[in-house]
Every structure is written in C-alpha cells, then in structure tokens.
Amino acid sequence: MNALNTERPTVPSTALPPVLQVQGLSKRFHPSLPPVVDQVSFAVGPSEVFALLGPSGCGKTTTLRLIAGFERANQGQVWIAGREVTRCPVEQRGIGFVFQDYALFPHLSVYDNVAFGLRHLRGRARKERVEEVLGLVGLTVFKDRKPGELSGGQQQRVALARAIAPGPKVVLLDEPFSSLDAALRQATRDEVRALLKQAGIGAVLVTHDQEEALSFADRLAVMRAGRLEQIGTPEEVYHRPRTPFVAQFLGRTNLIPGEAKGLEAETPLGRIALVEEAHGPVLLSLRPEGLGLAAPLKHLPQLEATVLTREFKGHDLTYRVRLGERELLVQESPESPFRPGERVRLVVRARAVVVGRNK
Ligand code: ATP
C-alpha cells in the first residue's frame, strides 16, 4: 500500500490563500541512507493551527527546520504568504519560532527578550510594539524579570511573545509544551491557541503527543518515516484513519481482517457495518469504544468471549478479551461488572473503518 494518501486534502478548507505552503519537501542527510523527510506537502491557512504528529525520529523537527531555513532541502519548495522562500536565509522568511527549551536569553529581562526580535524598529515604535505584545500574552507585570524568575508556563509565553512580536504570518512550534507538567500543559496549550487565533497567525506545531495534536490543532498530519500518511481534521483522522499506522498511533484500536461487500464486511466478529463502501479482502479498524460487553444469552448464537484483563480508569474501563484466537480491546462504562476469567457476550456498537487491503 502506498503510504502517501495523495487523494487526501493537503490544503486548508478556507478560501483564503495559505500563509504557508510546502510542496514535495525532501531531505536526505547521507546519500546512502533513506530520506528523513520524503516528499512532504501541506498548506496552512491564515490563523490555522496545524500539527505534525508522529513518533520520535519520523522527521517532524527536520521538516520544521526546512521550513524555517535552518536546513537546506534536497527537493521541494516552501512558500510563506505567497512568496517562495526555499532558498532565502532564515531571517528573510518572516517566520517566528518557539523551541522546546524556549531558548530565551537568561541575562535579559522579559522586555528585552521580546525587544530582541524588533531590532528593525527604533525608539517609541519598538517600545509600543513590545508593550502591545506583552499585554497580549498577559506578561506586562513581569516585564522587568529575568526568565529564571518565571514559571515554565510564563517562560513559554515570553518565547511566544518574542516569536510573534515582529508580526510573522507563521509561527513554528517545536514540542513547546513538553517541559511543562500535565496540568500546566493543558492550560498553556489553551492560552497559546487562543493567542494565535487572536493575533491571526498561522502555526505549525510539532508533537509526538496524540492528545495534544487532537486538542490543539485545527488540522493535523500524521507522519511516519519521513512521509505524511494522512492529513485531516482531528475528527477525520481519528474517526477515519486511512492506514493501520494512523489508526494505531491515534489511540488504541482493534485491527480486524474481513471480506468487504459494499457497506458490510464478513469478519471473525460476524458481519459488521462499514463507514465507507469497500470490496474484497480488507483490514478494518474498530476502536475499543465501538465494542461492548454484555452477559451471555442462554442457548442463542452469539459472540462469546472471555475476559482476560480489566483496566479501570475512573471515567471508563478497558477490557482485553479473547474471541477465538483473537484478542480485542473493549471500552466500557466504569460500572461494567465483568471480571477476568468470565464468559461474556461481545457486542459490536460502531461501524468499522477500512484501513488497508488484507493481503
Ligand atoms: P523527535 O520527536 O525525537 O524530536 P523527530 O520526528 O522530530 O523526532 P527528527 O529530529 O526530524 O525527528 O529526525 C529524523 C531523523 O533524522 C532521525 O533519524 C535523526 O537521527 C536524523 N537527523 C536529524 N538531524 C540530523 C543531522 N543533522 N544529521 C544526520 N541525521 C539527522
């Protein structure tokens, strides 16, 4: 199967021209090794938050560095606000960056860190812009502090303020929330998203955190081994994964072989409904929440399974069950009573998604 889904939309749904467009971008660090970025294409609309999601080492940061101009692409083009910048130096691209470690100057105050990117402005214009941006990120009262005297979330906001102060059309965010603790991460994410929307700036976020990409981005691309496997809204990519990798990377799933006949497929779980029409041998994804468990019926044909494990998580509960030779994950409500070793009836509650051909 071709990993690249060329029929998937690579452009935002807005009618306005993209602020960032990447076309066929490739990067190879060594001639004898495969490319770490391989024919990557996508576009980001004005004020759109786009995420590049993938496992460690798949090429996310390299893609960002190619867009920023820190690395030279072997192939492909980058356009910012309609201008081709593929060969432009970093400082002429009109891009802001926020790095994982914030990269703030420790010896400079918050004010001077933000003013640093505004060397092209003088006197009053510079002062006004710094104050405007500090107001936007809610840091005016901290303007004289050094970064070391701020919390992680506040430092993050200084980094964002510095990135957006020169008025870029696009900001690149490389794992910017990963050094924050869980509670602060969620709050900072919400704030940063709101600030980007308010400032009308397009953004590309690099992350390996599925939940972060799903909750932060308007659209996301799932990357694997240098290639984009799928681009879409969080809902599309979660509910309509196009490959087994995307299905498994965005949460847990059950991969089930079947023989598709239109909107149904014959599977080891019986005949199940499909989200989209298909024909022939297929591989299906059925999320744990698409399956349920019930008490077995007496003397009636049914899908009888055995509970292997029960993982209580407060808001829900995940069972691992055995059905014949197959193990399946089933998500149930926290009150569900079954215990390991019990015989149960497996119920299919949702339609399955075709994620590939079953060879
Ligand atoms: P992570 O989430 O761990 O940061 P990533 O998806 O951002 O990973 P990259 O940092 O883009 O991945 O790296 C992709 C691959 O390219 C890795 O195998 C990495 O070792 C390799 N790589 C990155 N930079 C260089 C370089 N300058 N020279 C040689 N190889 C490199």
Short mmCIF file of C-alpha atoms and ligand atoms in Angstrom, two decimals:
data_model
loop_
_atom_site.label_atom_id
_atom_site.label_comp_id
_atom_site.label_asym_id
_atom_site.label_seq_id
_atom_site.Cartn_x
_atom_site.Cartn_y
_atom_site.Cartn_z
CA MET A 1 0.00 0.00 0.00
CA ASN A 2 1.20 3.47 -0.83
CA ALA A 3 1.74 5.27 2.49
CA LEU A 4 1.04 8.67 0.96
CA ASN A 5 -2.63 9.36 0.59
CA THR A 6 -2.49 11.74 -2.30
CA GLU A 7 -6.27 11.96 -2.53
CA ARG A 8 -6.50 13.43 1.00
CA PRO A 9 -6.75 17.20 1.23
CA THR A 10 -3.38 18.83 1.71
CA VAL A 11 -4.89 22.31 1.78
CA PRO A 12 -6.96 24.04 4.44
CA SER A 13 -10.69 24.37 3.90
CA THR A 14 -10.59 28.19 3.99
CA ALA A 15 -10.96 30.09 0.72
CA LEU A 16 -8.13 32.47 1.68
CA PRO A 17 -4.67 31.74 0.24
CA PRO A 18 -2.42 29.71 2.56
CA VAL A 19 0.16 31.52 4.68
CA LEU A 20 2.47 28.52 4.44
CA GLN A 21 2.74 26.05 1.61
CA VAL A 22 5.16 23.16 1.49
CA GLN A 23 5.44 21.16 -1.73
CA GLY A 24 7.36 17.90 -2.22
CA LEU A 25 9.87 18.72 0.51
CA SER A 26 12.62 16.10 0.90
CA LYS A 27 15.79 15.92 2.95
CA ARG A 28 18.49 13.27 2.98
CA PHE A 29 21.40 13.69 5.40
CA HIS A 30 23.50 10.91 3.85
CA PRO A 31 23.36 9.64 0.25
CA SER A 32 23.40 6.01 1.44
CA LEU A 33 20.53 6.47 3.92
CA PRO A 34 16.81 6.89 3.17
CA PRO A 35 15.47 10.47 3.27
CA VAL A 36 14.37 11.63 6.72
CA VAL A 37 11.78 13.91 5.07
CA ASP A 38 10.25 12.38 1.99
CA GLN A 39 8.00 14.30 -0.42
CA VAL A 40 6.15 16.21 2.28
CA SER A 41 3.35 18.53 1.08
CA PHE A 42 0.84 20.51 3.06
CA ALA A 43 -0.56 24.02 3.40
CA VAL A 44 -1.59 26.11 6.39
CA GLY A 45 -4.32 28.73 6.18
CA PRO A 46 -4.36 32.15 7.84
CA SER A 47 -4.93 31.75 11.61
CA GLU A 48 -4.91 27.99 11.17
CA VAL A 49 -3.21 25.78 13.75
CA PHE A 50 -1.67 22.76 12.03
CA ALA A 51 0.08 19.90 13.83
CA LEU A 52 2.73 17.49 12.59
CA LEU A 53 2.27 14.37 14.68
CA GLY A 54 4.44 11.29 14.65
CA PRO A 55 6.73 9.04 16.67
CA SER A 56 10.23 10.04 17.69
CA GLY A 57 12.63 10.19 14.75
CA CYS A 58 9.98 10.31 12.00
CA GLY A 59 11.26 13.65 10.66
CA LYS A 60 8.99 16.24 12.29
CA THR A 61 11.70 18.57 13.57
CA THR A 62 13.64 18.28 10.32
CA THR A 63 10.51 19.32 8.42
CA LEU A 64 10.18 22.36 10.69
CA ARG A 65 13.86 23.20 10.25
CA LEU A 66 13.48 23.01 6.46
CA ILE A 67 10.52 25.40 6.60
CA ALA A 68 12.46 27.76 8.88
CA GLY A 69 15.58 27.63 6.70
CA PHE A 70 17.91 26.08 9.31
CA GLU A 71 18.35 23.15 6.91
CA ARG A 72 18.56 23.11 3.10
CA ALA A 73 16.03 20.86 1.33
CA ASN A 74 17.28 18.45 -1.35
CA GLN A 75 13.97 18.82 -3.14
CA GLY A 76 10.75 20.75 -2.86
CA GLN A 77 9.59 24.28 -2.21
CA VAL A 78 8.39 26.43 0.67
CA TRP A 79 6.13 29.47 0.23
CA ILE A 80 5.31 31.92 3.00
CA ALA A 81 2.40 34.28 2.33
CA GLY A 82 2.61 33.52 -1.39
CA ARG A 83 6.37 34.21 -1.68
CA GLU A 84 8.76 31.37 -2.42
CA VAL A 85 11.39 31.29 0.33
CA THR A 86 13.03 27.91 -0.37
CA ARG A 87 16.48 29.49 -0.83
CA CYS A 88 16.01 32.51 1.49
CA PRO A 89 18.06 32.83 4.68
CA VAL A 90 16.23 32.27 7.97
CA GLU A 91 15.86 35.96 8.83
CA GLN A 92 14.23 36.80 5.49
CA ARG A 93 11.46 34.20 5.72
CA GLY A 94 9.13 36.06 8.06
CA ILE A 95 8.63 33.13 10.42
CA GLY A 96 8.55 33.03 14.22
CA PHE A 97 9.81 30.02 16.21
CA VAL A 98 9.16 28.66 19.65
CA PHE A 99 11.53 25.91 20.70
CA GLN A 100 11.07 23.15 23.26
CA ASP A 101 13.53 24.76 25.68
CA TYR A 102 12.21 28.29 24.85
CA ALA A 103 15.78 29.47 24.02
CA LEU A 104 15.30 32.71 25.99
CA PHE A 105 18.30 34.87 26.85
CA PRO A 106 18.75 34.27 30.60
CA HIS A 107 20.63 37.54 31.20
CA LEU A 108 17.98 39.71 29.51
CA SER A 109 14.70 40.85 31.05
CA VAL A 110 11.35 39.72 29.65
CA TYR A 111 11.07 43.12 27.97
CA ASP A 112 14.50 42.85 26.32
CA ASN A 113 13.90 39.25 25.25
CA VAL A 114 10.82 40.39 23.34
CA ALA A 115 12.52 43.56 22.05
CA PHE A 116 15.39 41.43 20.68
CA GLY A 117 13.41 40.42 17.61
CA LEU A 118 12.47 44.02 16.91
CA ARG A 119 15.89 45.43 16.12
CA HIS A 120 14.49 46.84 12.88
CA LEU A 121 12.28 49.19 14.95
CA ARG A 122 13.61 52.18 16.84
CA GLY A 123 12.61 54.19 19.92
CA ARG A 124 8.93 54.65 20.52
CA ALA A 125 7.74 52.25 17.79
CA ARG A 126 9.81 49.48 19.34
CA LYS A 127 8.63 50.21 22.88
CA GLU A 128 5.00 50.31 21.81
CA ARG A 129 5.24 47.00 19.98
CA VAL A 130 6.94 45.25 22.94
CA GLU A 131 4.28 46.59 25.31
CA GLU A 132 1.48 45.59 22.96
CA VAL A 133 2.76 42.01 22.68
CA LEU A 134 3.47 41.70 26.42
CA GLY A 135 -0.10 42.85 27.01
CA LEU A 136 -1.38 40.27 24.54
CA VAL A 137 0.35 37.41 26.36
CA GLY A 138 -0.52 38.84 29.79
CA LEU A 139 3.08 39.44 30.93
CA THR A 140 3.19 43.20 31.36
CA VAL A 141 3.69 42.94 35.11
CA PHE A 142 6.69 40.64 34.63
CA LYS A 143 8.48 42.78 32.05
CA ASP A 144 11.50 43.51 34.27
CA ARG A 145 12.02 39.95 35.45
CA LYS A 146 14.66 37.60 34.09
CA PRO A 147 13.44 34.29 32.57
CA GLY A 148 14.85 32.38 35.57
CA GLU A 149 12.41 34.25 37.82
CA LEU A 150 9.36 32.98 35.90
CA SER A 151 7.41 29.71 35.90
CA GLY A 152 7.67 27.34 32.93
CA GLY A 153 4.31 28.48 31.58
CA GLN A 154 5.31 32.15 31.86
CA GLN A 155 8.63 31.49 30.10
CA GLN A 156 6.65 29.77 27.39
CA ARG A 157 4.57 32.91 26.93
CA VAL A 158 7.71 35.07 26.72
CA ALA A 159 9.00 32.77 23.98
CA LEU A 160 5.70 33.13 22.15
CA ALA A 161 5.71 36.90 22.63
CA ARG A 162 9.23 37.10 21.18
CA ALA A 163 8.20 34.92 18.23
CA ILE A 164 5.08 36.93 17.35
CA ALA A 165 6.45 40.43 18.07
CA PRO A 166 7.84 41.02 14.54
CA GLY A 167 4.37 40.16 13.15
CA PRO A 168 5.12 36.90 11.31
CA LYS A 169 2.41 35.26 9.23
CA VAL A 170 3.50 31.84 10.54
CA VAL A 171 4.90 30.57 13.83
CA LEU A 172 6.65 27.21 14.13
CA LEU A 173 6.30 25.49 17.50
CA ASP A 174 8.63 22.56 18.21
CA GLU A 175 7.28 20.50 21.14
CA PRO A 176 6.72 23.74 23.06
CA PHE A 177 4.70 22.22 25.89
CA SER A 178 6.75 19.11 26.61
CA SER A 179 8.68 20.51 29.57
CA LEU A 180 5.53 21.64 31.40
CA ASP A 181 3.76 19.41 33.91
CA ALA A 182 0.41 17.91 32.89
CA ALA A 183 -1.91 20.50 34.47
CA LEU A 184 0.11 23.49 33.26
CA ARG A 185 0.49 21.95 29.81
CA GLN A 186 -3.24 21.87 29.18
CA ALA A 187 -3.75 25.44 30.42
CA THR A 188 -0.76 26.79 28.46
CA ARG A 189 -1.92 25.00 25.31
CA ASP A 190 -5.34 26.61 25.56
CA GLU A 191 -3.78 30.03 26.12
CA VAL A 192 -1.33 29.74 23.24
CA ARG A 193 -4.05 28.57 20.88
CA ALA A 194 -6.27 31.49 21.87
CA LEU A 195 -3.36 33.94 21.45
CA LEU A 196 -2.50 32.65 17.98
CA LYS A 197 -6.14 32.94 16.92
CA GLN A 198 -6.38 36.44 18.39
CA ALA A 199 -3.19 37.54 16.66
CA GLY A 200 -4.32 35.95 13.38
CA ILE A 201 -1.11 33.93 12.96
CA GLY A 202 -0.87 30.52 11.26
CA ALA A 203 1.05 27.92 13.26
CA VAL A 204 2.72 24.57 12.79
CA LEU A 205 3.09 22.54 15.96
CA VAL A 206 5.41 19.55 16.09
CA THR A 207 4.47 16.95 18.67
CA HIS A 208 4.54 13.23 19.36
CA ASP A 209 1.64 13.61 21.80
CA GLN A 210 -1.60 12.45 20.15
CA GLU A 211 -3.88 14.11 22.66
CA GLU A 212 -2.03 17.40 22.24
CA ALA A 213 -2.34 17.30 18.45
CA LEU A 214 -6.03 16.37 18.60
CA SER A 215 -6.95 19.10 21.07
CA PHE A 216 -4.62 21.89 19.83
CA ALA A 217 -4.79 21.67 16.06
CA ASP A 218 -7.43 22.65 13.52
CA ARG A 219 -5.89 20.05 11.20
CA LEU A 220 -3.07 17.62 11.64
CA ALA A 221 -0.76 15.45 9.58
CA VAL A 222 0.36 12.05 10.83
CA MET A 223 3.99 11.46 9.87
CA ARG A 224 5.80 8.16 9.65
CA ALA A 225 9.34 7.52 8.46
CA GLY A 226 9.57 10.87 6.68
CA ARG A 227 6.21 10.70 4.92
CA LEU A 228 2.80 12.13 5.68
CA GLU A 229 0.38 9.22 5.96
CA GLN A 230 -2.75 11.29 6.43
CA ILE A 231 -3.86 14.90 6.71
CA GLY A 232 -7.21 15.97 8.09
CA THR A 233 -9.14 17.49 10.95
CA PRO A 234 -8.66 15.75 14.31
CA GLU A 235 -12.12 14.18 13.91
CA GLU A 236 -11.39 12.91 10.39
CA VAL A 237 -8.04 11.44 11.30
CA TYR A 238 -9.37 9.83 14.49
CA HIS A 239 -12.63 8.50 13.08
CA ARG A 240 -11.50 7.82 9.50
CA PRO A 241 -7.89 6.62 9.70
CA ARG A 242 -6.59 5.64 6.26
CA THR A 243 -3.80 3.30 7.33
CA PRO A 244 -3.26 0.80 10.17
CA PHE A 245 -0.44 3.00 11.46
CA VAL A 246 -2.66 6.09 11.73
CA ALA A 247 -5.39 4.05 13.42
CA GLN A 248 -2.95 2.66 15.99
CA PHE A 249 -0.98 5.85 16.54
CA LEU A 250 -4.07 7.93 17.33
CA GLY A 251 -5.32 5.96 20.28
CA ARG A 252 -5.90 2.27 20.68
CA THR A 253 -7.73 0.21 18.11
CA ASN A 254 -8.60 -3.33 17.04
CA LEU A 255 -7.36 -4.33 13.59
CA ILE A 256 -9.63 -6.99 12.14
CA PRO A 257 -9.41 -8.76 8.76
CA GLY A 258 -12.58 -9.00 6.71
CA GLU A 259 -14.14 -9.53 3.32
CA ALA A 260 -15.94 -6.33 2.32
CA LYS A 261 -19.17 -6.38 0.32
CA GLY A 262 -20.30 -2.81 -0.08
CA LEU A 263 -21.23 -1.27 3.25
CA GLU A 264 -20.68 -4.51 5.20
CA ALA A 265 -17.86 -6.95 5.79
CA GLU A 266 -17.71 -10.58 6.91
CA THR A 267 -15.24 -10.77 9.80
CA PRO A 268 -14.32 -13.04 12.73
CA LEU A 269 -16.77 -10.81 14.68
CA GLY A 270 -19.58 -11.64 12.25
CA ARG A 271 -20.98 -9.26 9.67
CA ILE A 272 -20.16 -5.69 10.60
CA ALA A 273 -21.15 -2.38 9.05
CA LEU A 274 -18.54 -0.20 7.34
CA VAL A 275 -18.21 3.57 7.37
CA GLU A 276 -17.45 3.62 3.64
CA GLU A 277 -18.16 1.22 0.83
CA ALA A 278 -15.42 -1.30 0.03
CA HIS A 279 -14.99 -4.60 -1.79
CA GLY A 280 -12.70 -7.60 -1.34
CA PRO A 281 -10.21 -8.50 1.40
CA VAL A 282 -9.75 -5.59 3.79
CA LEU A 283 -8.17 -4.70 7.11
CA LEU A 284 -10.60 -2.93 9.41
CA SER A 285 -10.14 -0.66 12.41
CA LEU A 286 -12.71 -0.83 15.18
CA ARG A 287 -11.96 1.37 18.21
CA PRO A 288 -12.40 -0.16 21.71
CA GLU A 289 -15.35 2.21 22.23
CA GLY A 290 -17.01 0.58 19.20
CA LEU A 291 -17.25 -2.71 21.11
CA GLY A 292 -19.17 -3.54 24.26
CA LEU A 293 -19.70 -6.46 26.65
CA ALA A 294 -22.93 -7.94 27.97
CA ALA A 295 -23.96 -11.00 29.96
CA PRO A 296 -24.09 -14.13 27.76
CA LEU A 297 -27.50 -15.19 26.41
CA LYS A 298 -28.67 -18.73 27.14
CA HIS A 299 -28.92 -21.11 24.15
CA LEU A 300 -28.65 -18.42 21.48
CA PRO A 301 -25.94 -17.87 18.90
CA GLN A 302 -23.67 -15.04 20.00
CA LEU A 303 -20.09 -13.82 20.01
CA GLU A 304 -18.82 -15.41 23.19
CA ALA A 305 -15.57 -14.06 24.56
CA THR A 306 -13.51 -14.48 27.72
CA VAL A 307 -12.34 -11.53 29.80
CA LEU A 308 -8.54 -11.52 30.10
CA THR A 309 -7.90 -8.22 31.89
CA ARG A 310 -9.90 -5.32 33.29
CA GLU A 311 -8.28 -1.87 33.43
CA PHE A 312 -10.34 0.60 35.49
CA LYS A 313 -9.54 4.23 34.63
CA GLY A 314 -12.18 6.18 36.57
CA HIS A 315 -14.05 7.75 33.65
CA ASP A 316 -14.10 4.46 31.74
CA LEU A 317 -12.88 0.93 31.78
CA THR A 318 -10.94 -1.11 29.22
CA TYR A 319 -11.21 -4.87 28.93
CA ARG A 320 -8.92 -7.14 26.98
CA VAL A 321 -10.97 -10.13 25.86
CA ARG A 322 -10.26 -13.28 23.87
CA LEU A 323 -12.53 -14.22 20.99
CA GLY A 324 -11.31 -17.49 19.47
CA GLU A 325 -7.65 -16.90 18.61
CA ARG A 326 -8.01 -13.13 18.71
CA GLU A 327 -7.51 -10.60 21.49
CA LEU A 328 -9.63 -7.46 21.42
CA LEU A 329 -9.83 -4.24 23.43
CA VAL A 330 -13.27 -3.19 24.60
CA GLN A 331 -14.09 0.11 26.27
CA GLU A 332 -17.00 0.08 28.67
CA SER A 333 -18.60 2.36 31.23
CA PRO A 334 -16.88 2.32 34.66
CA GLU A 335 -19.82 0.39 36.18
CA SER A 336 -19.35 -2.58 33.85
CA PRO A 337 -19.15 -5.61 36.21
CA PHE A 338 -17.18 -8.32 34.38
CA ARG A 339 -14.02 -9.86 35.85
CA PRO A 340 -11.06 -11.73 34.34
CA GLY A 341 -11.98 -15.31 33.50
CA GLU A 342 -15.69 -14.57 32.97
CA ARG A 343 -17.52 -15.55 29.80
CA VAL A 344 -19.19 -12.56 28.17
CA ARG A 345 -21.11 -11.61 25.04
CA LEU A 346 -19.28 -9.28 22.68
CA VAL A 347 -21.41 -6.59 21.08
CA VAL A 348 -20.34 -4.54 18.05
CA ARG A 349 -21.63 -1.00 18.54
CA ALA A 350 -20.00 1.01 15.78
CA ARG A 351 -19.15 0.86 12.12
CA ALA A 352 -15.64 -0.20 11.17
CA VAL A 353 -13.21 1.80 9.03
CA VAL A 354 -11.23 0.24 6.19
CA VAL A 355 -7.53 0.98 6.85
CA GLY A 356 -5.99 -1.21 4.17
CA ARG A 357 -6.17 -4.24 1.95
CA ASN A 358 -5.77 -7.58 3.66
CA LYS A 359 -3.13 -9.42 1.67
P1 ATP B 1 11.80 13.65 17.91
O1 ATP B 1 10.32 13.63 18.19
O2 ATP B 1 12.54 12.59 18.64
O3 ATP B 1 12.40 15.03 18.03
P2 ATP B 1 11.57 13.93 15.03
O4 ATP B 1 10.38 13.27 14.43
O5 ATP B 1 11.49 15.39 15.24
O6 ATP B 1 11.96 13.21 16.37
P3 ATP B 1 13.96 14.48 13.54
O7 ATP B 1 14.64 15.20 14.65
O8 ATP B 1 13.46 15.28 12.40
O9 ATP B 1 12.78 13.57 14.09
O10 ATP B 1 14.97 13.38 13.00
C1 ATP B 1 14.63 12.49 11.92
C2 ATP B 1 15.81 11.61 11.62
O11 ATP B 1 16.84 12.40 11.05
C3 ATP B 1 16.41 10.93 12.83
O12 ATP B 1 16.76 9.62 12.50
C4 ATP B 1 17.63 11.77 13.13
O13 ATP B 1 18.63 10.99 13.75
C5 ATP B 1 18.05 12.22 11.74
N1 ATP B 1 18.75 13.51 11.77
C6 ATP B 1 18.25 14.69 12.23
N2 ATP B 1 19.15 15.68 12.08
C7 ATP B 1 20.25 15.12 11.51
C8 ATP B 1 21.55 15.62 11.07
N3 ATP B 1 21.86 16.92 11.20
N4 ATP B 1 22.40 14.74 10.54
C9 ATP B 1 22.07 13.44 10.38
N5 ATP B 1 20.89 12.90 10.75
C10 ATP B 1 20.00 13.72 11.29
#
